[in-house]
């Protein structure tokens, strides 16, 4: 089955030239970057699939909005617009702006997480878990088991919370030790896998029974809504906006990175319904981000963000966005590249364990594969395996089941031809896979080590 490509629901009016360096030059650049793709420069890169975070192409309507930036220190018009938009689209009472998603994670963790507490969630995310741990909390993974099985492609909602695991944790530590459950929609670290409406509802009901708050990681909630429309019975005729509103009705608040589904380059927010939480968050936001009417964003940022959120609810937009990712995944899979299935909403994840079966996890297979893909094709990807997982409180490496290389698709940036180049390049690397050597650390930062760590060949 050759995969079908949906024409872009936009046309291009401004371009940014990109070049492919010669192979010897690429080998030198990745070595100089310590075999860490985060340390490459844009000028080294041909196609940049490092992340979909802040790499979005804004529409002409968003760019026009920049000119309406009201750069007042307090009470900006653009903040009023953003606040109204979030309230309307997500249904929350209170909104606190932050410079990006982790700013909101910092606020909610500082307010609710105390030493000795447990925060369950459907798989960890790097910055989210770090903020919980900085407050003395412990993250507990309660995602369904199949999320850890990259070959299982028969499950439409691999991001679902396992209610049995969740309830077992509540019974073990007691609900008073659980300030909230963090539910990601979609689950980034599981490969952009969605969470079903039925599961969100069930998690909310169980949480209410025990008096535990539900906080969504809303970063890719529009992609999640698209999957619900496509895969969950009863939602096929609902609009994306209706589905988003229903999803958030099963939560007490959310953190959001606007750099993903907000289709902007910078921005985020915390939204809650409880007045007490809102008061505490506005007290902290002035310390860490800025006034509660800008939170680290300029007026023009906030205008673009408000406009981007509305555009994201457009069915043609989100359908193309997710189907473009699925197209890349299908093309790679058809060519024999081992990937996580089903393909998620924002990225294709290559299974480095199956790509490089000759490397053990301690030889950092996903890090080695990401470096090799760059050297082979000029395509920049990211490690999501043992390097990203980091160390626990006692200094031991976490050993995640998955060793993945993430090919993340920026929104509205690349065409079908770019994606074909990517798929064909990774396929041709597969033939040389046995020559790819493992890596070892030469510099390991103590927090979020994957961003700036350096490596060399074993
Ligand atoms: C990106 C991301 C965050 C953090 O957002 P930033 O804007 O990068 O700070 C949190 N959760 C998930 C799932 C993300 O993908």
CSV table of C-alpha atoms and ligand atoms in Angstrom, one decimal:
chain,number,residue,atom,x,y,z
A,1,UNK,CA,0.0,0.0,0.0
A,2,UNK,CA,1.7,3.2,-1.2
A,3,UNK,CA,0.8,6.0,1.2
A,4,UNK,CA,-1.3,8.9,0.1
A,5,UNK,CA,-0.1,12.4,0.3
A,6,UNK,CA,-2.5,15.3,1.1
A,7,UNK,CA,-1.7,18.6,-0.7
A,8,UNK,CA,-0.6,21.3,1.7
A,9,UNK,CA,-3.5,23.5,2.7
A,10,UNK,CA,-1.4,26.6,2.2
A,11,UNK,CA,0.9,28.2,-0.4
A,12,UNK,CA,4.4,29.6,0.2
A,13,UNK,CA,5.2,33.3,0.1
A,14,UNK,CA,8.5,33.5,1.8
A,15,UNK,CA,11.4,31.0,1.6
A,16,UNK,CA,14.5,30.3,3.6
A,17,UNK,CA,17.3,28.6,1.5
A,18,UNK,CA,18.9,25.4,2.9
A,19,UNK,CA,22.0,23.6,1.7
A,20,UNK,CA,23.4,20.1,2.0
A,21,UNK,CA,27.1,20.1,2.9
A,22,UNK,CA,29.5,17.6,1.4
A,23,UNK,CA,29.8,14.3,3.3
A,24,UNK,CA,33.4,14.8,4.6
A,25,UNK,CA,32.3,18.2,6.0
A,26,UNK,CA,29.3,16.7,7.7
A,27,UNK,CA,31.5,14.1,9.4
A,28,UNK,CA,33.7,16.9,10.7
A,29,UNK,CA,30.8,18.9,12.0
A,30,UNK,CA,29.1,16.1,13.9
A,31,UNK,CA,32.5,15.1,15.5
A,32,UNK,CA,33.0,18.8,16.5
A,33,UNK,CA,29.5,18.7,18.0
A,34,UNK,CA,30.5,15.8,20.3
A,35,UNK,CA,28.1,13.5,18.3
A,36,UNK,CA,25.2,15.4,19.9
A,37,UNK,CA,22.8,16.7,17.3
A,38,UNK,CA,21.7,19.5,19.7
A,39,UNK,CA,25.2,21.0,19.3
A,40,UNK,CA,25.1,21.2,15.6
A,41,UNK,CA,24.5,24.7,14.0
A,42,UNK,CA,21.7,25.4,11.7
A,43,UNK,CA,24.2,26.1,8.9
A,44,UNK,CA,25.4,22.5,9.3
A,45,UNK,CA,21.9,21.1,8.7
A,46,UNK,CA,20.0,20.4,5.5
A,47,UNK,CA,16.6,19.2,6.8
A,48,UNK,CA,16.0,20.0,10.5
A,49,UNK,CA,13.8,17.4,12.2
A,50,UNK,CA,15.4,18.0,15.7
A,51,UNK,CA,12.1,19.2,17.1
A,52,UNK,CA,8.6,20.6,16.3
A,53,UNK,CA,9.1,23.0,19.2
A,54,UNK,CA,9.1,26.6,18.2
A,55,UNK,CA,10.0,25.7,14.6
A,56,UNK,CA,6.6,26.3,13.2
A,57,UNK,CA,5.9,28.5,10.1
A,58,UNK,CA,3.4,31.2,11.1
A,59,UNK,CA,0.6,32.2,8.7
A,60,UNK,CA,0.3,35.6,7.1
A,61,UNK,CA,-2.5,36.3,9.6
A,62,UNK,CA,-0.2,35.6,12.5
A,63,UNK,CA,2.6,37.7,11.0
A,64,UNK,CA,0.1,40.6,10.5
A,65,UNK,CA,-0.8,40.2,14.2
A,66,UNK,CA,2.8,41.0,15.2
A,67,UNK,CA,2.3,44.5,14.0
A,68,UNK,CA,-0.5,44.9,16.5
A,69,UNK,CA,1.8,44.1,19.4
A,70,UNK,CA,0.9,46.2,22.4
A,71,UNK,CA,4.1,46.3,24.3
A,72,UNK,CA,2.7,47.8,27.5
A,73,UNK,CA,4.3,46.5,30.7
A,74,UNK,CA,0.8,45.7,32.1
A,75,UNK,CA,-2.6,45.1,30.7
A,76,UNK,CA,-1.6,44.6,27.1
A,77,UNK,CA,-4.4,44.2,24.5
A,78,UNK,CA,-2.7,41.1,23.2
A,79,UNK,CA,-2.8,39.5,26.6
A,80,UNK,CA,-6.6,40.2,26.8
A,81,UNK,CA,-6.9,38.5,23.4
A,82,UNK,CA,-4.8,35.5,24.4
A,83,UNK,CA,-6.6,35.1,27.7
A,84,UNK,CA,-10.0,35.2,26.0
A,85,UNK,CA,-8.9,32.7,23.4
A,86,UNK,CA,-7.6,30.2,26.0
A,87,UNK,CA,-10.8,30.5,28.0
A,88,UNK,CA,-13.0,30.0,25.0
A,89,UNK,CA,-11.1,27.1,23.4
A,90,UNK,CA,-10.2,25.2,26.6
A,91,UNK,CA,-12.9,26.2,29.0
A,92,UNK,CA,-10.7,27.2,31.9
A,93,UNK,CA,-11.5,30.1,34.3
A,94,UNK,CA,-7.9,31.3,34.9
A,95,UNK,CA,-4.9,31.7,32.6
A,96,UNK,CA,-1.3,32.5,33.6
A,97,UNK,CA,1.1,33.3,30.7
A,98,UNK,CA,4.6,31.8,30.7
A,99,UNK,CA,7.5,32.1,28.3
A,100,UNK,CA,7.1,28.4,27.3
A,101,UNK,CA,5.7,25.1,28.6
A,102,UNK,CA,8.4,24.5,31.2
A,103,UNK,CA,7.6,27.9,32.8
A,104,UNK,CA,4.1,26.6,33.5
A,105,UNK,CA,5.5,23.3,34.8
A,106,UNK,CA,7.7,25.2,37.2
A,107,UNK,CA,4.7,27.1,38.6
A,108,UNK,CA,2.4,24.1,39.1
A,109,UNK,CA,5.2,21.9,40.5
A,110,UNK,CA,6.3,24.6,43.0
A,111,UNK,CA,2.7,25.1,44.1
A,112,UNK,CA,1.5,21.5,44.4
A,113,UNK,CA,4.5,19.2,44.7
A,114,UNK,CA,6.1,18.7,48.2
A,115,UNK,CA,8.9,16.3,49.2
A,116,UNK,CA,7.8,12.7,49.4
A,117,UNK,CA,4.8,13.2,47.0
A,118,UNK,CA,4.1,11.0,44.0
A,119,UNK,CA,2.9,12.3,40.6
A,120,UNK,CA,1.5,9.7,38.3
A,121,UNK,CA,1.5,10.3,34.6
A,122,UNK,CA,1.2,8.6,31.2
A,123,UNK,CA,4.9,8.3,30.6
A,124,UNK,CA,7.4,11.0,31.7
A,125,UNK,CA,8.5,14.0,29.8
A,126,UNK,CA,12.0,15.4,30.4
A,127,UNK,CA,11.2,18.9,31.6
A,128,UNK,CA,7.9,18.0,33.3
A,129,UNK,CA,9.6,15.3,35.4
A,130,UNK,CA,12.6,17.4,36.2
A,131,UNK,CA,10.3,20.1,37.7
A,132,UNK,CA,8.5,17.5,39.9
A,133,UNK,CA,11.9,16.1,41.1
A,134,UNK,CA,13.3,19.6,41.9
A,135,UNK,CA,10.4,19.9,44.4
A,136,UNK,CA,11.2,16.5,45.9
A,137,UNK,CA,8.4,14.6,44.1
A,138,UNK,CA,8.6,11.2,42.4
A,139,UNK,CA,7.1,10.6,39.0
A,140,UNK,CA,5.3,7.3,38.6
A,141,UNK,CA,4.6,6.0,35.1
A,142,UNK,CA,1.0,4.7,34.8
A,143,UNK,CA,0.7,4.4,31.0
A,144,UNK,CA,-0.7,1.2,29.6
A,145,UNK,CA,2.0,-1.4,29.0
A,146,UNK,CA,1.6,-1.5,25.2
A,147,UNK,CA,3.0,2.1,25.0
A,148,UNK,CA,6.4,0.5,25.7
A,149,UNK,CA,6.1,-2.0,22.8
A,150,UNK,CA,7.2,-0.2,19.6
A,151,UNK,CA,6.0,-3.1,17.3
A,152,UNK,CA,2.4,-3.1,18.6
A,153,UNK,CA,0.4,-1.3,15.8
A,154,UNK,CA,-3.0,-2.6,16.7
A,155,UNK,CA,-3.8,-0.1,19.5
A,156,UNK,CA,-5.3,3.2,18.4
A,157,UNK,CA,-4.8,4.9,21.8
A,158,UNK,CA,-1.4,3.8,23.1
A,159,UNK,CA,-1.3,6.9,25.3
A,160,UNK,CA,-4.1,5.8,27.6
A,161,UNK,CA,-3.6,5.7,31.4
A,162,UNK,CA,-3.7,2.2,32.8
A,163,UNK,CA,-6.4,2.7,35.5
A,164,UNK,CA,-5.3,-0.4,37.3
A,165,UNK,CA,-1.8,1.0,37.7
A,166,UNK,CA,-3.2,4.4,38.7
A,167,UNK,CA,-5.5,3.0,41.4
A,168,UNK,CA,-2.8,0.6,42.7
A,169,UNK,CA,-0.5,3.7,43.3
A,170,UNK,CA,-3.3,5.5,45.1
A,171,UNK,CA,-3.9,2.6,47.3
A,172,UNK,CA,-0.2,2.1,48.0
A,173,UNK,CA,0.8,5.7,48.9
A,174,UNK,CA,-2.6,7.2,49.7
A,175,UNK,CA,-4.4,10.0,47.8
A,176,UNK,CA,-3.1,12.7,50.1
A,177,UNK,CA,0.4,12.0,48.8
A,178,UNK,CA,-0.7,12.6,45.2
A,179,UNK,CA,-1.2,16.3,44.4
A,180,UNK,CA,-2.3,15.6,40.8
A,181,UNK,CA,-2.1,13.2,37.9
A,182,UNK,CA,-0.3,14.6,34.9
A,183,UNK,CA,-2.0,13.4,31.7
A,184,UNK,CA,-0.3,14.1,28.4
A,185,UNK,CA,-2.4,14.5,25.2
A,186,UNK,CA,-0.6,13.2,23.1
A,187,UNK,CA,2.3,11.3,24.7
A,188,UNK,CA,5.6,12.7,23.3
A,189,UNK,CA,7.9,10.1,24.8
A,190,UNK,CA,5.7,7.2,23.6
A,191,UNK,CA,6.0,8.4,20.0
A,192,UNK,CA,3.2,11.0,19.9
A,193,UNK,CA,0.6,8.4,20.8
A,194,UNK,CA,-2.9,9.8,21.6
A,195,UNK,CA,-5.1,9.3,24.6
A,196,UNK,CA,-8.8,8.5,24.1
A,197,UNK,CA,-11.7,10.5,25.3
A,198,UNK,CA,-13.1,7.5,27.1
A,199,UNK,CA,-9.8,7.2,29.0
A,200,UNK,CA,-9.6,10.9,29.8
A,201,UNK,CA,-13.1,10.6,31.2
A,202,UNK,CA,-12.4,7.5,33.2
A,203,UNK,CA,-9.2,9.0,34.7
A,204,UNK,CA,-11.1,12.1,35.7
A,205,UNK,CA,-13.9,10.1,37.4
A,206,UNK,CA,-11.4,8.0,39.3
A,207,UNK,CA,-9.4,11.1,40.3
A,208,UNK,CA,-12.5,12.9,41.5
A,209,UNK,CA,-13.4,9.8,43.6
A,210,UNK,CA,-10.1,10.1,45.4
A,211,UNK,CA,-9.9,13.9,45.5
A,212,UNK,CA,-6.9,14.1,43.1
A,213,UNK,CA,-6.5,16.9,40.6
A,214,UNK,CA,-6.1,16.1,36.9
A,215,UNK,CA,-3.6,18.4,35.1
A,216,UNK,CA,-3.2,17.9,31.4
A,217,UNK,CA,0.1,18.4,29.5
A,218,UNK,CA,-1.8,20.2,26.7
A,219,UNK,CA,1.2,20.7,24.5
A,220,UNK,CA,-0.1,18.6,21.5
A,221,UNK,CA,-3.8,18.6,22.4
A,222,UNK,CA,-5.0,19.5,18.9
A,223,UNK,CA,-3.1,16.5,17.4
A,224,UNK,CA,-4.8,14.4,20.1
A,225,UNK,CA,-8.2,15.8,19.1
A,226,UNK,CA,-7.6,14.9,15.5
A,227,UNK,CA,-6.8,11.2,16.5
A,228,UNK,CA,-10.0,11.1,18.6
A,229,UNK,CA,-12.0,12.4,15.6
A,230,UNK,CA,-10.4,9.8,13.3
A,231,UNK,CA,-10.4,6.8,15.6
A,232,UNK,CA,-12.9,7.0,18.4
A,233,UNK,CA,-16.5,6.1,17.8
A,234,UNK,CA,-19.0,9.0,18.2
A,235,UNK,CA,-16.5,11.8,17.4
A,236,UNK,CA,-16.3,11.5,13.6
A,237,UNK,CA,-18.9,14.4,13.1
A,238,UNK,CA,-17.6,16.7,15.9
A,239,UNK,CA,-15.4,19.6,15.1
A,240,UNK,CA,-11.8,19.7,16.4
A,241,UNK,CA,-12.8,22.7,18.7
A,242,UNK,CA,-15.7,20.7,20.2
A,243,UNK,CA,-13.4,17.7,20.8
A,244,UNK,CA,-10.7,19.9,22.5
A,245,UNK,CA,-13.3,21.5,24.7
A,246,UNK,CA,-14.7,18.1,25.8
A,247,UNK,CA,-11.2,16.8,26.5
A,248,UNK,CA,-10.4,19.6,28.8
A,249,UNK,CA,-13.7,19.3,30.6
A,250,UNK,CA,-12.1,16.1,32.1
A,251,UNK,CA,-9.3,18.1,33.8
A,252,UNK,CA,-8.7,20.7,36.5
A,253,UNK,CA,-6.0,22.6,34.7
A,254,UNK,CA,-3.2,22.3,32.2
A,255,UNK,CA,0.3,23.4,31.3
A,256,UNK,CA,0.8,24.2,27.6
A,257,UNK,CA,3.8,24.9,25.4
A,258,UNK,CA,2.6,27.2,22.6
A,259,UNK,CA,5.7,26.2,20.6
A,260,UNK,CA,3.9,23.1,19.5
A,261,UNK,CA,0.2,23.1,18.8
A,262,UNK,CA,0.0,26.9,19.3
A,263,UNK,CA,1.9,27.2,16.0
A,264,UNK,CA,4.2,29.9,17.3
A,265,UNK,CA,7.9,30.2,18.0
A,266,UNK,CA,7.7,31.1,21.7
A,267,UNK,CA,5.0,31.0,24.4
A,268,UNK,CA,3.1,29.0,26.9
A,269,UNK,CA,0.6,29.1,29.7
A,270,UNK,CA,-0.8,27.5,32.8
A,271,UNK,CA,-4.6,27.3,33.1
A,272,UNK,CA,-6.6,26.3,36.1
A,273,UNK,CA,-10.1,26.5,37.5
A,274,UNK,CA,-9.3,26.9,41.2
A,275,UNK,CA,-8.9,30.5,42.4
A,276,UNK,CA,-6.4,29.6,45.1
A,277,UNK,CA,-4.1,28.0,42.6
A,278,UNK,CA,-4.4,31.0,40.3
A,279,UNK,CA,-3.5,33.4,43.1
A,280,UNK,CA,-0.4,31.3,44.0
A,281,UNK,CA,0.6,31.0,40.4
A,282,UNK,CA,0.3,34.8,39.8
A,283,UNK,CA,2.5,35.3,42.9
A,284,UNK,CA,5.2,33.0,41.4
A,285,UNK,CA,4.9,34.2,37.8
A,286,UNK,CA,6.2,37.6,38.7
A,287,UNK,CA,9.3,36.0,40.2
A,288,UNK,CA,10.1,33.7,37.4
A,289,UNK,CA,8.5,35.0,34.2
A,290,UNK,CA,7.1,38.5,34.4
A,291,UNK,CA,3.8,40.3,35.0
A,292,UNK,CA,0.7,38.1,35.0
A,293,UNK,CA,-0.2,40.0,31.8
A,294,UNK,CA,2.8,38.8,29.8
A,295,UNK,CA,4.7,36.1,31.6
A,296,UNK,CA,7.9,36.3,29.5
A,297,UNK,CA,6.1,36.9,26.2
A,298,UNK,CA,6.1,40.2,24.2
A,299,UNK,CA,2.8,41.6,23.2
A,300,UNK,CA,3.4,40.5,19.6
A,301,UNK,CA,4.2,37.0,20.8
A,302,UNK,CA,0.9,36.8,22.6
A,303,UNK,CA,-1.0,38.1,19.5
A,304,UNK,CA,0.6,35.4,17.3
A,305,UNK,CA,-0.1,32.8,19.9
A,306,UNK,CA,-3.8,33.7,20.2
A,307,UNK,CA,-4.2,33.6,16.4
A,308,UNK,CA,-2.2,30.4,16.2
A,309,UNK,CA,-4.4,28.6,18.6
A,310,UNK,CA,-7.5,29.4,16.6
A,311,UNK,CA,-5.8,28.3,13.3
A,312,UNK,CA,-4.8,25.0,15.0
A,313,UNK,CA,-8.5,24.2,15.4
A,314,UNK,CA,-9.0,24.3,11.6
A,315,UNK,CA,-9.6,20.7,10.3
A,316,UNK,CA,-7.8,21.1,7.0
A,317,UNK,CA,-4.7,22.4,8.9
A,318,UNK,CA,-4.6,19.6,11.6
A,319,UNK,CA,-5.5,16.9,9.1
A,320,UNK,CA,-2.6,17.8,6.9
A,321,UNK,CA,-0.2,18.2,9.8
A,322,UNK,CA,-0.8,14.7,11.3
A,323,UNK,CA,-1.2,13.0,7.9
A,324,UNK,CA,2.1,14.4,6.7
A,325,UNK,CA,3.8,12.7,9.7
A,326,UNK,CA,1.9,9.5,9.0
A,327,UNK,CA,3.0,9.7,5.4
A,328,UNK,CA,6.7,9.9,6.3
A,329,UNK,CA,6.2,7.0,8.8
A,330,UNK,CA,4.5,4.8,6.2
A,331,UNK,CA,7.1,5.5,3.6
A,332,UNK,CA,9.9,4.6,6.0
A,333,UNK,CA,8.1,1.5,7.2
A,334,UNK,CA,7.4,0.3,3.7
A,335,UNK,CA,11.2,0.5,3.0
A,336,UNK,CA,12.0,-1.7,6.0
A,337,UNK,CA,13.0,0.9,8.5
A,338,UNK,CA,12.0,-0.2,12.0
A,339,UNK,CA,9.7,2.5,13.5
A,340,UNK,CA,7.3,2.9,16.4
A,341,UNK,CA,3.7,2.0,15.3
A,342,UNK,CA,1.2,3.3,14.9
A,343,UNK,CA,2.8,6.5,13.8
A,344,UNK,CA,2.1,9.4,16.2
A,345,UNK,CA,1.0,13.0,15.7
A,346,UNK,CA,4.3,14.9,15.5
A,347,UNK,CA,7.1,12.6,14.8
A,348,UNK,CA,8.3,9.3,13.4
A,349,UNK,CA,10.4,7.4,15.9
A,350,UNK,CA,13.0,5.0,14.6
A,351,UNK,CA,13.6,2.0,16.8
A,352,UNK,CA,17.4,2.1,17.3
A,353,UNK,CA,17.5,-1.3,19.1
A,354,UNK,CA,16.2,-3.0,15.9
A,355,UNK,CA,18.2,-0.7,13.6
A,356,UNK,CA,21.5,-1.4,15.5
A,357,UNK,CA,21.0,-4.8,17.0
A,358,UNK,CA,24.8,-5.1,17.5
A,359,UNK,CA,24.9,-2.3,20.1
A,360,UNK,CA,23.9,-2.7,23.8
A,361,UNK,CA,21.9,0.0,25.5
A,362,UNK,CA,25.1,1.2,27.3
A,363,UNK,CA,26.6,1.9,23.9
A,364,UNK,CA,23.9,4.6,23.4
A,365,UNK,CA,22.4,3.2,20.2
A,366,UNK,CA,19.9,6.0,19.6
A,367,UNK,CA,22.5,8.7,20.2
A,368,UNK,CA,24.8,6.8,17.7
A,369,UNK,CA,22.0,6.5,15.2
A,370,UNK,CA,21.0,10.2,15.3
A,371,UNK,CA,24.7,11.1,14.7
A,372,UNK,CA,24.9,8.6,11.8
A,373,UNK,CA,21.8,9.9,10.2
A,374,UNK,CA,23.2,13.4,10.2
A,375,UNK,CA,26.5,12.3,8.8
A,376,UNK,CA,24.8,10.2,6.1
A,377,UNK,CA,22.2,12.7,4.9
A,378,UNK,CA,22.4,16.1,6.6
A,379,UNK,CA,19.1,15.4,8.4
A,380,UNK,CA,19.1,16.4,12.0
A,381,UNK,CA,17.1,14.2,14.4
A,382,UNK,CA,17.2,13.7,18.2
A,383,UNK,CA,17.9,10.9,20.6
A,384,UNK,CA,15.1,9.6,22.8
A,385,UNK,CA,16.6,6.8,24.8
A,386,UNK,CA,19.0,6.3,27.7
A,387,UNK,CA,20.7,9.6,27.2
A,388,UNK,CA,17.5,11.6,27.4
A,389,UNK,CA,16.2,9.5,30.3
A,390,UNK,CA,19.0,10.7,32.6
A,391,UNK,CA,19.8,9.5,36.1
A,392,UNK,CA,17.6,8.9,39.2
A,393,UNK,CA,18.1,10.5,42.6
A,394,UNK,CA,20.8,8.0,43.6
A,395,UNK,CA,22.7,8.7,40.4
A,396,UNK,CA,21.8,5.5,38.6
A,397,UNK,CA,21.0,5.6,34.9
A,398,UNK,CA,17.3,5.2,34.1
A,399,UNK,CA,17.1,2.3,31.5
A,400,UNK,CA,14.1,3.1,29.4
A,401,UNK,CA,12.6,0.2,27.4
A,402,UNK,CA,12.7,2.3,24.3
A,403,UNK,CA,15.8,3.5,22.4
A,404,UNK,CA,14.4,5.8,19.8
A,405,UNK,CA,15.5,8.4,17.3
A,406,UNK,CA,12.9,11.0,16.8
A,407,UNK,CA,12.3,12.6,13.4
A,408,UNK,CA,10.1,15.5,14.3
A,409,UNK,CA,8.1,17.4,11.7
A,410,UNK,CA,7.9,21.2,12.1
A,411,UNK,CA,4.4,22.5,11.3
A,412,UNK,CA,3.9,23.9,7.8
A,413,UNK,CA,7.7,23.9,7.1
A,414,UNK,CA,8.7,21.0,4.8
A,415,UNK,CA,7.1,19.6,1.7
A,416,UNK,CA,6.5,16.1,0.5
A,417,UNK,CA,9.8,16.1,-1.5
A,418,UNK,CA,11.8,16.8,1.7
A,419,UNK,CA,10.1,14.0,3.5
A,420,UNK,CA,10.8,11.6,0.6
A,421,UNK,CA,14.5,12.6,0.8
A,422,UNK,CA,14.4,11.8,4.5
A,423,UNK,CA,12.8,8.4,4.1
A,424,UNK,CA,15.0,7.4,1.3
A,425,UNK,CA,18.2,8.5,3.2
A,426,UNK,CA,17.4,6.5,6.3
A,427,UNK,CA,16.5,3.5,4.2
A,428,UNK,CA,20.0,3.7,2.5
A,429,UNK,CA,21.7,4.0,5.9
A,430,UNK,CA,20.0,0.8,7.0
A,431,UNK,CA,22.3,-1.1,4.5
A,432,UNK,CA,25.4,0.3,6.3
A,433,UNK,CA,23.9,-0.1,9.8
A,434,UNK,CA,26.5,-2.8,11.0
A,435,UNK,CA,29.3,-0.2,10.5
A,436,UNK,CA,27.7,2.3,13.0
A,437,UNK,CA,29.7,2.3,16.2
A,438,UNK,CA,28.5,2.9,19.7
A,439,UNK,CA,29.3,6.1,21.7
A,440,UNK,CA,30.5,6.9,25.2
A,441,UNK,CA,30.2,10.0,27.3
A,442,UNK,CA,33.0,12.5,27.4
A,443,UNK,CA,31.0,15.3,29.1
A,444,UNK,CA,27.8,14.6,31.1
A,445,UNK,CA,25.8,17.6,32.5
A,446,UNK,CA,24.0,16.8,35.8
A,447,UNK,CA,20.5,17.9,34.7
A,448,UNK,CA,18.8,17.4,31.3
A,449,UNK,CA,22.1,16.0,30.1
A,450,UNK,CA,21.0,15.3,26.5
A,451,UNK,CA,20.9,19.0,25.6
A,452,UNK,CA,24.6,19.7,26.0
A,453,UNK,CA,26.3,16.3,26.7
A,454,UNK,CA,29.3,15.3,24.5
A,455,UNK,CA,30.3,11.9,23.2
A,456,UNK,CA,33.0,10.0,21.2
A,457,UNK,CA,33.1,6.7,19.4
A,458,UNK,CA,33.9,3.6,21.5
B,1,LIG,C1,7.9,20.6,24.7
B,1,LIG,C2,7.1,19.9,25.7
B,1,LIG,C3,7.1,20.4,27.0
B,1,LIG,C4,7.9,21.7,27.5
B,1,LIG,O1,7.5,22.8,26.7
B,1,LIG,P1,8.6,23.9,26.4
B,1,LIG,O2,7.9,24.9,25.7
B,1,LIG,O3,9.7,23.2,25.5
B,1,LIG,O4,9.2,24.4,27.7
B,1,LIG,C5,6.3,19.8,27.9
B,1,LIG,N1,5.6,18.7,27.6
B,1,LIG,C6,5.7,18.1,26.4
B,1,LIG,C7,4.9,16.9,26.1
B,1,LIG,C8,6.5,18.7,25.4
B,1,LIG,O5,6.6,18.2,24.2
